[in-house]
Short mmCIF file of C-alpha atoms in Angstrom, two decimals:
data_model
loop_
_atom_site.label_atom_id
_atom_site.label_comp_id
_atom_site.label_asym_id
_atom_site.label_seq_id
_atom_site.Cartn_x
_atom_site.Cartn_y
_atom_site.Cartn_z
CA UNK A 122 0.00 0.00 0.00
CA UNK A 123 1.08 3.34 -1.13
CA UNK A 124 2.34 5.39 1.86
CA UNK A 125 0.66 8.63 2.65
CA UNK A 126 0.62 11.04 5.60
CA UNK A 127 -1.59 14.04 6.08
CA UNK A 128 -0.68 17.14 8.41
CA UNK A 129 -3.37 19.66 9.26
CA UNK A 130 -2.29 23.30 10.53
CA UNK A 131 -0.16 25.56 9.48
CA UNK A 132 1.19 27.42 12.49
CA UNK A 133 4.45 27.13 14.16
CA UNK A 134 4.39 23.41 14.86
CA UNK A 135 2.89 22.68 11.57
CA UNK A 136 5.67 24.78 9.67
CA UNK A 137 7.86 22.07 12.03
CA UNK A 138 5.96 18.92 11.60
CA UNK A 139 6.61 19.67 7.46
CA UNK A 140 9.89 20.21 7.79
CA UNK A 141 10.35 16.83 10.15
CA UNK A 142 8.57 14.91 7.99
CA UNK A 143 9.67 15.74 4.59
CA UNK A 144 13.37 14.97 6.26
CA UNK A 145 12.24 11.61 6.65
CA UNK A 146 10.09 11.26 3.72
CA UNK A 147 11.40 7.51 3.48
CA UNK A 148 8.90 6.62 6.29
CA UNK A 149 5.71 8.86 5.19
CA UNK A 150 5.42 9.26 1.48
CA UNK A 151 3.74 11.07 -0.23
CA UNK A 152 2.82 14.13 2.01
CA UNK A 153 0.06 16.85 2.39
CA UNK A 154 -0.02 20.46 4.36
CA UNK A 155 -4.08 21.44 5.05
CA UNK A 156 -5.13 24.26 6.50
CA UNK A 157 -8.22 26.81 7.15
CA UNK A 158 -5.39 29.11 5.27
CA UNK A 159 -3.98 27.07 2.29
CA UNK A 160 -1.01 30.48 1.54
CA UNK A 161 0.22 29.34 4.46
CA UNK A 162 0.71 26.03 3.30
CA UNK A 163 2.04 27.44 0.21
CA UNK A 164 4.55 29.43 1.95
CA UNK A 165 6.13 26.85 4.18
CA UNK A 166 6.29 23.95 1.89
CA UNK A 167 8.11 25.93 -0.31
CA UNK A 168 10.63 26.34 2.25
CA UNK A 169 10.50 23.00 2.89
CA UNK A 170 10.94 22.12 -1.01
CA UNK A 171 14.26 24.64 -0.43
CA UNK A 172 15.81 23.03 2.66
CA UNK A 173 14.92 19.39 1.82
CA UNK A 174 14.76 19.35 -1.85
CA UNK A 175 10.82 17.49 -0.91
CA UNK A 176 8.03 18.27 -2.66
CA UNK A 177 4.36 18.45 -0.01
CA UNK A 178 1.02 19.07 -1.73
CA UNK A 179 -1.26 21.68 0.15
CA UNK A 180 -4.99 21.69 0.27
CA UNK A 181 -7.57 23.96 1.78
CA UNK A 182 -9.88 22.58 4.67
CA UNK A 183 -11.77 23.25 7.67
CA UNK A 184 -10.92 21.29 10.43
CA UNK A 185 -14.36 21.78 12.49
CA UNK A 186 -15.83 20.29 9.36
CA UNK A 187 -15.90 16.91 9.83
CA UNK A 188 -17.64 16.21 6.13
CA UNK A 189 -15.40 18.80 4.77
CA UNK A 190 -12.22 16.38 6.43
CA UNK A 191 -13.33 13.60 5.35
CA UNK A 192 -13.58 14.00 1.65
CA UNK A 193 -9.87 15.39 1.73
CA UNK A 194 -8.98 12.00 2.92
CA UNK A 195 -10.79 10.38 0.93
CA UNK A 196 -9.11 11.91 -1.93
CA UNK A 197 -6.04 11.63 -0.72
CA UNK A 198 -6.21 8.56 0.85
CA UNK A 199 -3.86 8.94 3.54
CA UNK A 200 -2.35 6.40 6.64
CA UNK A 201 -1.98 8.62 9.22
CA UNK A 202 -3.44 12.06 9.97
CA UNK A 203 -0.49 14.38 12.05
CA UNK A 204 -3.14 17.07 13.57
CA UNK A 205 -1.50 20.45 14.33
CA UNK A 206 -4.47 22.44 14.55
CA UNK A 207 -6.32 23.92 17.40
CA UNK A 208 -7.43 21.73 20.72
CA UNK A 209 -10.92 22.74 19.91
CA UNK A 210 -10.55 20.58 16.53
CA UNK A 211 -9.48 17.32 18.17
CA UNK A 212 -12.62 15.71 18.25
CA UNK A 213 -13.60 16.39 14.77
CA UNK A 214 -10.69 15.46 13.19
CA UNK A 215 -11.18 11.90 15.43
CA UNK A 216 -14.69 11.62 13.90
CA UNK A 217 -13.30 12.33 10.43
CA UNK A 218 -10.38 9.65 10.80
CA UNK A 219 -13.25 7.28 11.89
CA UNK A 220 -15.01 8.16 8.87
CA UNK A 221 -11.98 7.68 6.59
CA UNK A 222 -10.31 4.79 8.40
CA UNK A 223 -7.21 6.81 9.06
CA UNK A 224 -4.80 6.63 11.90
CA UNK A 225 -5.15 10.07 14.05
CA UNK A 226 -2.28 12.26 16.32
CA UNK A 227 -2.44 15.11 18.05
CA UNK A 228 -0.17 16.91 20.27
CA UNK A 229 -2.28 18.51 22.67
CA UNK A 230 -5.90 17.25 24.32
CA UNK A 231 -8.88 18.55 23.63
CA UNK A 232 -10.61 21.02 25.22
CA UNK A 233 -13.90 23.26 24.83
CA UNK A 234 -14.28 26.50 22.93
CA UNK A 235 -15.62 27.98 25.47
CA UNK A 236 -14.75 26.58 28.92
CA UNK A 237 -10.69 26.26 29.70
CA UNK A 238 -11.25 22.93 31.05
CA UNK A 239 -8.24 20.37 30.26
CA UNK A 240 -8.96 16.54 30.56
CA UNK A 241 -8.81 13.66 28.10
CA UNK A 242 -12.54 11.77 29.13
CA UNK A 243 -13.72 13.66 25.69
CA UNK A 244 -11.07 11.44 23.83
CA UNK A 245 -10.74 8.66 26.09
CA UNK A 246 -14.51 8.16 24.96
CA UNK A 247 -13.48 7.21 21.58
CA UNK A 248 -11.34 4.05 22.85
CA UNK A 249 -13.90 1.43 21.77
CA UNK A 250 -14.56 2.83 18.32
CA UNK A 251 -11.11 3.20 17.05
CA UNK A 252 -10.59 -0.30 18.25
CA UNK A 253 -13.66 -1.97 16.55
CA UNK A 254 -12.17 0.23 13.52
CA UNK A 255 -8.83 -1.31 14.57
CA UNK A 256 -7.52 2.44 14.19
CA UNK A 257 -4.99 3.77 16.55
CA UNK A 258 -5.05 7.18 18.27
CA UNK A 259 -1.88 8.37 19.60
CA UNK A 260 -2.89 11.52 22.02
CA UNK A 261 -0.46 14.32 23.04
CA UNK A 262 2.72 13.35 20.84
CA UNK A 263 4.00 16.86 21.75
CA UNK A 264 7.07 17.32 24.63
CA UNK A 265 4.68 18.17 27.42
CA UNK A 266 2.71 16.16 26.99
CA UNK A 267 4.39 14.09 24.82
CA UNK A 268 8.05 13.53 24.82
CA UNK A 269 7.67 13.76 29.47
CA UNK A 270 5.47 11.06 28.93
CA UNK A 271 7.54 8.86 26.91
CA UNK A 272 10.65 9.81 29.46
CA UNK A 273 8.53 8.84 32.51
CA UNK A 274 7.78 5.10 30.67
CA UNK A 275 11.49 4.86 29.53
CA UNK A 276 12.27 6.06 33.62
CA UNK A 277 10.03 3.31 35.02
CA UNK A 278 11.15 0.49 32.06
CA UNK A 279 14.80 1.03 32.99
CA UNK A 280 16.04 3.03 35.82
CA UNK A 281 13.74 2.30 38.61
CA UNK A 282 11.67 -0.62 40.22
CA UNK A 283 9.37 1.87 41.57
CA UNK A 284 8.82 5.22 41.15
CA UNK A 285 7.51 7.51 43.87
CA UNK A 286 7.51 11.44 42.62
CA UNK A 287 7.81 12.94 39.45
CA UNK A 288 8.00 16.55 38.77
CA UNK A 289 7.78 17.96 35.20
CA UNK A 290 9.81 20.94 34.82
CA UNK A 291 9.67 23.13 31.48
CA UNK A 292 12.09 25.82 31.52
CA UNK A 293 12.01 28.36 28.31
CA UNK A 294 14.96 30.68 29.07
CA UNK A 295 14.93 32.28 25.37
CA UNK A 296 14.83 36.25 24.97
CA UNK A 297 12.37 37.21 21.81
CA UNK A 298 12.74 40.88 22.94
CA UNK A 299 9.27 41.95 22.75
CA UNK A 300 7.63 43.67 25.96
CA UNK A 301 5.19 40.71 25.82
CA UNK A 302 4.51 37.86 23.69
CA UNK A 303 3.62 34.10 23.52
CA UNK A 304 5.81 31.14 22.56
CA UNK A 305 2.84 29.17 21.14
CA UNK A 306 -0.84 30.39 20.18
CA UNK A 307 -2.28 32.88 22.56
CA UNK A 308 -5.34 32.01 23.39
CA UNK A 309 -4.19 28.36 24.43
CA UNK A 310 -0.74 29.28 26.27
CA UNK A 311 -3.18 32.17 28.47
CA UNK A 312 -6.12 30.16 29.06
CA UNK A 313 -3.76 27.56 30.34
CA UNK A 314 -1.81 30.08 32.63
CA UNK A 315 -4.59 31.53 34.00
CA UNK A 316 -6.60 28.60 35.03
CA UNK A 317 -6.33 26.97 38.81
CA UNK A 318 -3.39 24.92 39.44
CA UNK A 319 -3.83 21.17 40.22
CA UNK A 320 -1.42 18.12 41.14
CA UNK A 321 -2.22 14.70 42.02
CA UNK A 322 -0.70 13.33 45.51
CA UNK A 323 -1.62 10.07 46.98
CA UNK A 324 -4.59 9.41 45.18
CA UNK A 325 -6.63 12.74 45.21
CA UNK A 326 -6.97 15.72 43.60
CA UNK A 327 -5.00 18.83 45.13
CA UNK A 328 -6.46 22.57 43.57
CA UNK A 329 -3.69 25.75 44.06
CA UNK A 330 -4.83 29.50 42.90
CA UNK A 331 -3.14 30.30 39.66
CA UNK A 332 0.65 30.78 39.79
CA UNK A 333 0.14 30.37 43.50
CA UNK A 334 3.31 27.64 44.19
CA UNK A 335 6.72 28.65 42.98
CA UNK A 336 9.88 26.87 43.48
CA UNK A 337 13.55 27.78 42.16
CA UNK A 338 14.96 25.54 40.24
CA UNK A 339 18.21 25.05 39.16
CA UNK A 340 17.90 23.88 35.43
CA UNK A 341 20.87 22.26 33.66
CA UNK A 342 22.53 24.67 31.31
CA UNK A 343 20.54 27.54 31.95
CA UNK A 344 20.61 28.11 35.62
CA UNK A 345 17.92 28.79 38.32
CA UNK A 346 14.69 29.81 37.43
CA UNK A 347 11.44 30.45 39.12
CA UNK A 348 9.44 27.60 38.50
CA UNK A 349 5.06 28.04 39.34
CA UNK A 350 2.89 25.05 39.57
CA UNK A 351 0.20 24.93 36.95
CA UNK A 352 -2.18 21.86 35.91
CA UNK A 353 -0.84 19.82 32.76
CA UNK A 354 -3.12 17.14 31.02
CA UNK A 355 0.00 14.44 30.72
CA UNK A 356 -0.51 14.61 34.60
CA UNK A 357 -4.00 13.15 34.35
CA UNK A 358 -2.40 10.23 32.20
CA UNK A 359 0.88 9.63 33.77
CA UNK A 360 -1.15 8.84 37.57
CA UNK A 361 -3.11 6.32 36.17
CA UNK A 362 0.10 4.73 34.27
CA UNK A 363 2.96 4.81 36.20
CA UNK A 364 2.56 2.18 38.74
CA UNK A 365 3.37 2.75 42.61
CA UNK A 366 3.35 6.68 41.87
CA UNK A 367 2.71 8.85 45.42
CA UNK A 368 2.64 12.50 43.45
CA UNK A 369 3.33 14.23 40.18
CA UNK A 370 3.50 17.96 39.45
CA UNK A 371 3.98 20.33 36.64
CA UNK A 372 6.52 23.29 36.84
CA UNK A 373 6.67 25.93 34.14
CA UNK A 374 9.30 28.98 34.12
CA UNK A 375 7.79 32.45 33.76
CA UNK A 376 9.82 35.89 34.14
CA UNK A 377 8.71 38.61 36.41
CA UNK A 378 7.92 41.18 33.18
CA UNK A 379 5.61 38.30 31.56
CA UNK A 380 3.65 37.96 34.70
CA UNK A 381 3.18 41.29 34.81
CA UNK A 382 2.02 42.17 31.53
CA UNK A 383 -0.86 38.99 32.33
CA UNK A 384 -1.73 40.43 35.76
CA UNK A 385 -2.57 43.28 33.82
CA UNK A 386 -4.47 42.24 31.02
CA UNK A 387 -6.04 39.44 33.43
CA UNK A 388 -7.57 42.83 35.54
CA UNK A 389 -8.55 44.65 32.74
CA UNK A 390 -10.65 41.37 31.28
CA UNK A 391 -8.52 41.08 28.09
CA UNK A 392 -8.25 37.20 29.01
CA UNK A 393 -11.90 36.59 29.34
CA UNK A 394 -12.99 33.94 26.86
CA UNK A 395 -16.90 34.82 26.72
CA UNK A 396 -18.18 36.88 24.27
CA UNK A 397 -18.81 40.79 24.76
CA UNK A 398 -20.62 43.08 23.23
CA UNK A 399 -18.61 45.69 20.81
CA UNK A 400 -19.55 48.47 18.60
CA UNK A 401 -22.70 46.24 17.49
CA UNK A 402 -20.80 42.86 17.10
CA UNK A 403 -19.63 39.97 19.60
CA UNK A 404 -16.07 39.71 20.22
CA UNK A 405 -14.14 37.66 22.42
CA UNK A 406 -11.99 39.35 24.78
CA UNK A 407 -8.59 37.18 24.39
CA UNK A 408 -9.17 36.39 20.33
CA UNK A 409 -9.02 39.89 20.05
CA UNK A 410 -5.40 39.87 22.46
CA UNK A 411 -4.67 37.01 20.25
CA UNK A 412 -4.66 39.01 16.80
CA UNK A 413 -2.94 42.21 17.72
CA UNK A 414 -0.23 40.03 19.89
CA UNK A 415 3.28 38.84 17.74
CA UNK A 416 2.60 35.79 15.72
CA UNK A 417 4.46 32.97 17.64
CA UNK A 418 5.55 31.70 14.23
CA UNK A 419 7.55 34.90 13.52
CA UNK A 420 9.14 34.88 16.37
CA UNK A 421 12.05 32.15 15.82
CA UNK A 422 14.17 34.85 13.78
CA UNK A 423 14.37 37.29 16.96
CA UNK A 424 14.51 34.18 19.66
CA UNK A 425 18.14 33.99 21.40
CA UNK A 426 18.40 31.38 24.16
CA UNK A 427 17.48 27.70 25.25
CA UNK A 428 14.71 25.41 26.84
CA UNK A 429 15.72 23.15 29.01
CA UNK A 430 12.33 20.81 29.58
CA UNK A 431 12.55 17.21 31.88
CA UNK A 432 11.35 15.24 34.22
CA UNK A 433 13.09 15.03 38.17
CA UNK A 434 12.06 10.90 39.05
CA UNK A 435 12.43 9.87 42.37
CA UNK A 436 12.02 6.34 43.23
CA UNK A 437 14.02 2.94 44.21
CA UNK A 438 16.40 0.91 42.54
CA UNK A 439 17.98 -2.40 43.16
CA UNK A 440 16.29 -1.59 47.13
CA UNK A 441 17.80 2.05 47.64
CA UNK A 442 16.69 5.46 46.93
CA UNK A 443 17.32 7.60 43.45
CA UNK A 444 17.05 10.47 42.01
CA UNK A 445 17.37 11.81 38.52
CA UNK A 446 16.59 14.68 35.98
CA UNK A 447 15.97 13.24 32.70
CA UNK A 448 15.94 16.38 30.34
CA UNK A 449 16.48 17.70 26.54
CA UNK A 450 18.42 20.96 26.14
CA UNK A 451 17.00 23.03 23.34
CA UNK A 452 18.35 26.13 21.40
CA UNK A 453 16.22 28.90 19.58
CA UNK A 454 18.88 30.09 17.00
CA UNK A 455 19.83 26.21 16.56
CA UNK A 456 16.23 25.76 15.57
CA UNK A 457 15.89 28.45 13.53
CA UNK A 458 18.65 27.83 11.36
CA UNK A 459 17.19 24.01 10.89
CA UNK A 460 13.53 24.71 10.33
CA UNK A 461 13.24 28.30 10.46
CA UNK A 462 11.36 27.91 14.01
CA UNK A 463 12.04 29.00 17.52
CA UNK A 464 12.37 26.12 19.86
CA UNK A 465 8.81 25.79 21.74
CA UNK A 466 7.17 25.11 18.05
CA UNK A 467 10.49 22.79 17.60
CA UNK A 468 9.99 21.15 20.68
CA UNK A 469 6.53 19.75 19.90
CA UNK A 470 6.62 19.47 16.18
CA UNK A 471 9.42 16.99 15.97
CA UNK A 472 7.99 14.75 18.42
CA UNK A 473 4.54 14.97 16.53
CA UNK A 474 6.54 13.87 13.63
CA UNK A 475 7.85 10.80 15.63
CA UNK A 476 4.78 10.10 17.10
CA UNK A 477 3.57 9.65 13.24
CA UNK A 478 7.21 7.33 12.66
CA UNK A 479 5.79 5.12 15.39
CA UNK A 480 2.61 4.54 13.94
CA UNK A 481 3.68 4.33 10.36
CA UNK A 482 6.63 2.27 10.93
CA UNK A 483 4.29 0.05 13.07
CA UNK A 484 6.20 0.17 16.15
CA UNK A 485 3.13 1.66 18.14
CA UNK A 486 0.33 0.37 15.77
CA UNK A 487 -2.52 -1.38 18.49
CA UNK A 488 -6.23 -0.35 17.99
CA UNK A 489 -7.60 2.34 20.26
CA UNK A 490 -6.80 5.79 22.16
CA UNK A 491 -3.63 5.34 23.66
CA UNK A 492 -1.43 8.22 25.78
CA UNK A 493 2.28 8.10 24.96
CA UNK A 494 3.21 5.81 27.96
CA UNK A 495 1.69 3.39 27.54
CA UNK A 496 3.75 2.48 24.52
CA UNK A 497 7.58 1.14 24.54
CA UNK A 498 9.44 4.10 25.11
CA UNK A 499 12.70 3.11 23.47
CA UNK A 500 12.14 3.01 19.81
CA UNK A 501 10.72 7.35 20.56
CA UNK A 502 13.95 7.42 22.76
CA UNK A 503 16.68 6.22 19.31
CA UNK A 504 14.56 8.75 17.27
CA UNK A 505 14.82 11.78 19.72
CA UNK A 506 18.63 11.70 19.61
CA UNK A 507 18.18 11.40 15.97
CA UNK A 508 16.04 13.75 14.98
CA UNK A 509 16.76 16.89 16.85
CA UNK A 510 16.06 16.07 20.88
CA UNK A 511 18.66 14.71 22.21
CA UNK A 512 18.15 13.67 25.86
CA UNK A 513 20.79 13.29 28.60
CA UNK A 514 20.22 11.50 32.47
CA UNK A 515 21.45 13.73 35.30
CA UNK A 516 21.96 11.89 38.66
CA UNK A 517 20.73 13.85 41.42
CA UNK A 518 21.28 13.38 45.59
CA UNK A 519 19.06 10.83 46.72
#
């Protein structure tokens, strides 16, 4: 059967995922770019076509349009459908790979237009039908979640009998020299701040105020860094997975200057994501914010710095007590120069792309919804260091 892999959006990650892909055009074929906004397909496969000498068709679609999807695969009859689009279009691009009997990935779960609410029982849902279709879906092949995931299985396969805490720790010490601006779309990255913080510890549920627990960290590479406690989706994964697990937590790095530029649009209701009435039309408070903020896909050109993104495991092994950071060290410029992208739209676009190398290689191919550890971490593991991500095991005090 004719290999054929579909990507839909054309943002940052997208203009990664193309790249990614079309360097290892051996394992997907022939290749398509969709979007709402086929120019932008246009415009980044032709840099692709430049830096990889690979030819990607483009095509026009709307993702919410789950008719609309389906005919495109029909027509183009793909094996795997890499979705780079919006949260909100997760579940009808999982009804239109039903439809088409296509293989689906995302990096990201789904969430609700209009309610920042983060949890995967929406796509956990479609378990039993992708199974009787004997389909997989492979859900948040991003870093986090994504490639924390796939270090947490690789932690618990090989360097501990049981593991006790994990803290995720995502660390973006890059300089875009803006007053304020987003790494990755907007409205996503703000909803996401703003909302309550939650970790799981000892079976239950624990709620924070937003922002509300900060540690300092001292990342690898890039030094300390204050580190606040938000709620991350792989979380509500990872505690069902990883067996013998007391807590798990998710750190993200934020400057003092970015915090304040949210506190301030946060009190002035330019985060609110419910309509409002303006000048006789309905706008929404941060989709407005959204379009007059810096495109995070023009941002890799100005981006100095690195990410430094990992997982701190404590556990046992062999009966006594270990500890270890288990991290990828990213640069911006590095990026750019590759893929013409700053690292956060690196970071989860070549993952996606391996994500898709599992499925189409069949090394992950099972029927069903499946989260990324609950696969065999060390075929992802080889390809990281390959492709871009290269990860490295720090040994910490016990």
């Amino acid at each position: 059967m004719d290999k054929r892999t579909l990507i839909i959006g054309a943002g940052g990650v997208g203009n990664v995922v193309a790249h990614k892909v079309a360097q290892n055009a051996e394992i997907f074929g022939e290749i398509m770019l969709a979007s709402r906004n086929e120019n932008k397909c246009r415009a980044i496969v032709a840099e692709v076509k430049n830096s990889t000498g690979v030819a990607i068709k483009t095509a026009k679609v709307d993702a919410d349009n789950v008719q609309e999807t389906v005919a495109l695969m029909r027509d183009f009859k793909p094996s795997i459908l890499i979705n780079v689009a919006l949260p909100y279009q997760d579940l009808p691009l999982m009804d239109a790979c039903l439809h088409a009997g296509v293989h689906y990935i995302d990096t990201a779960n789904y969430e609700p237009p209009n309610h920042a609410h983060f949890e995967y029982s929406w796509q956990w849902a479609y378990r039993e039908r992708f199974e009787k279709a004997g389909l997989t879906a492979l859900l948040g092949s991003g870093f986090d979640p994504g490639v924390t995931n796939v270090f947490c299985a690789y932690a618990q396969k090989h360097l501990f009998d049981e593991i006790e805490t994990i803290d995720i720790l995502d660390a973006n010490a890059g300089d875009h020299g803006y007053p304020f601006a987003t790494n990755f779309n907007p409205e996503i990255n703000i909803r996401e701040i703003t909302q309550n913080g939650r970790f799981w510890e000892n079976g239950v549920w624990k709620e924070t105020g937003p922002l509300e627990i900060r540690r300092e960290y001292n990342y690898p590479v890039i030094g300390e860094k204050s580190s606040y406690l938000l709620y991350h989706e792989e979380l509500e994964s990872l505690c069902q997975n990883i067996k013998g697990l007391k807590r798990i937590r998710f750190f993200m790095t934020f400057s003092d200057k970015y915090l304040t530029h949210l506190n301030v649009l946060k009190n002035v209701g330019m985060t609110r994501i419910d309509p409002i009435e303006f000048q006789g039309q309905k706008i929404v408070p941060i989709q407005f914010l959204k379009a007059i903020l810096p495109d995070p896909a023009t941002l890799g050109a100005r981006t100095k710095g690195k990410t430094c993104i990992g997982c701190e495991i404590a556990g046992t092994k062999a009966g006594a007590k270990r500890r270890i950071f288990i991290y990828n060290i990213c640069d911006h410029q590095a990026c750019y120069r590759e893929v013409k992208s700053q690292a956060i739209s690196y970071t989860t676009g070549v993952p996606a792309m391996i994500g898709g190398a599992m499925l189409m290689t069949g090394k992950w191919l099972k029927p069903g919804v499946w989260n990324m550890e609950q696969n065999d971490p060390d075929p992802f593991m080889e390809m990281l260091n390959k492709c871009g991500l290269p990860w490295q095991v720090l040994e910490l005090p016990a």
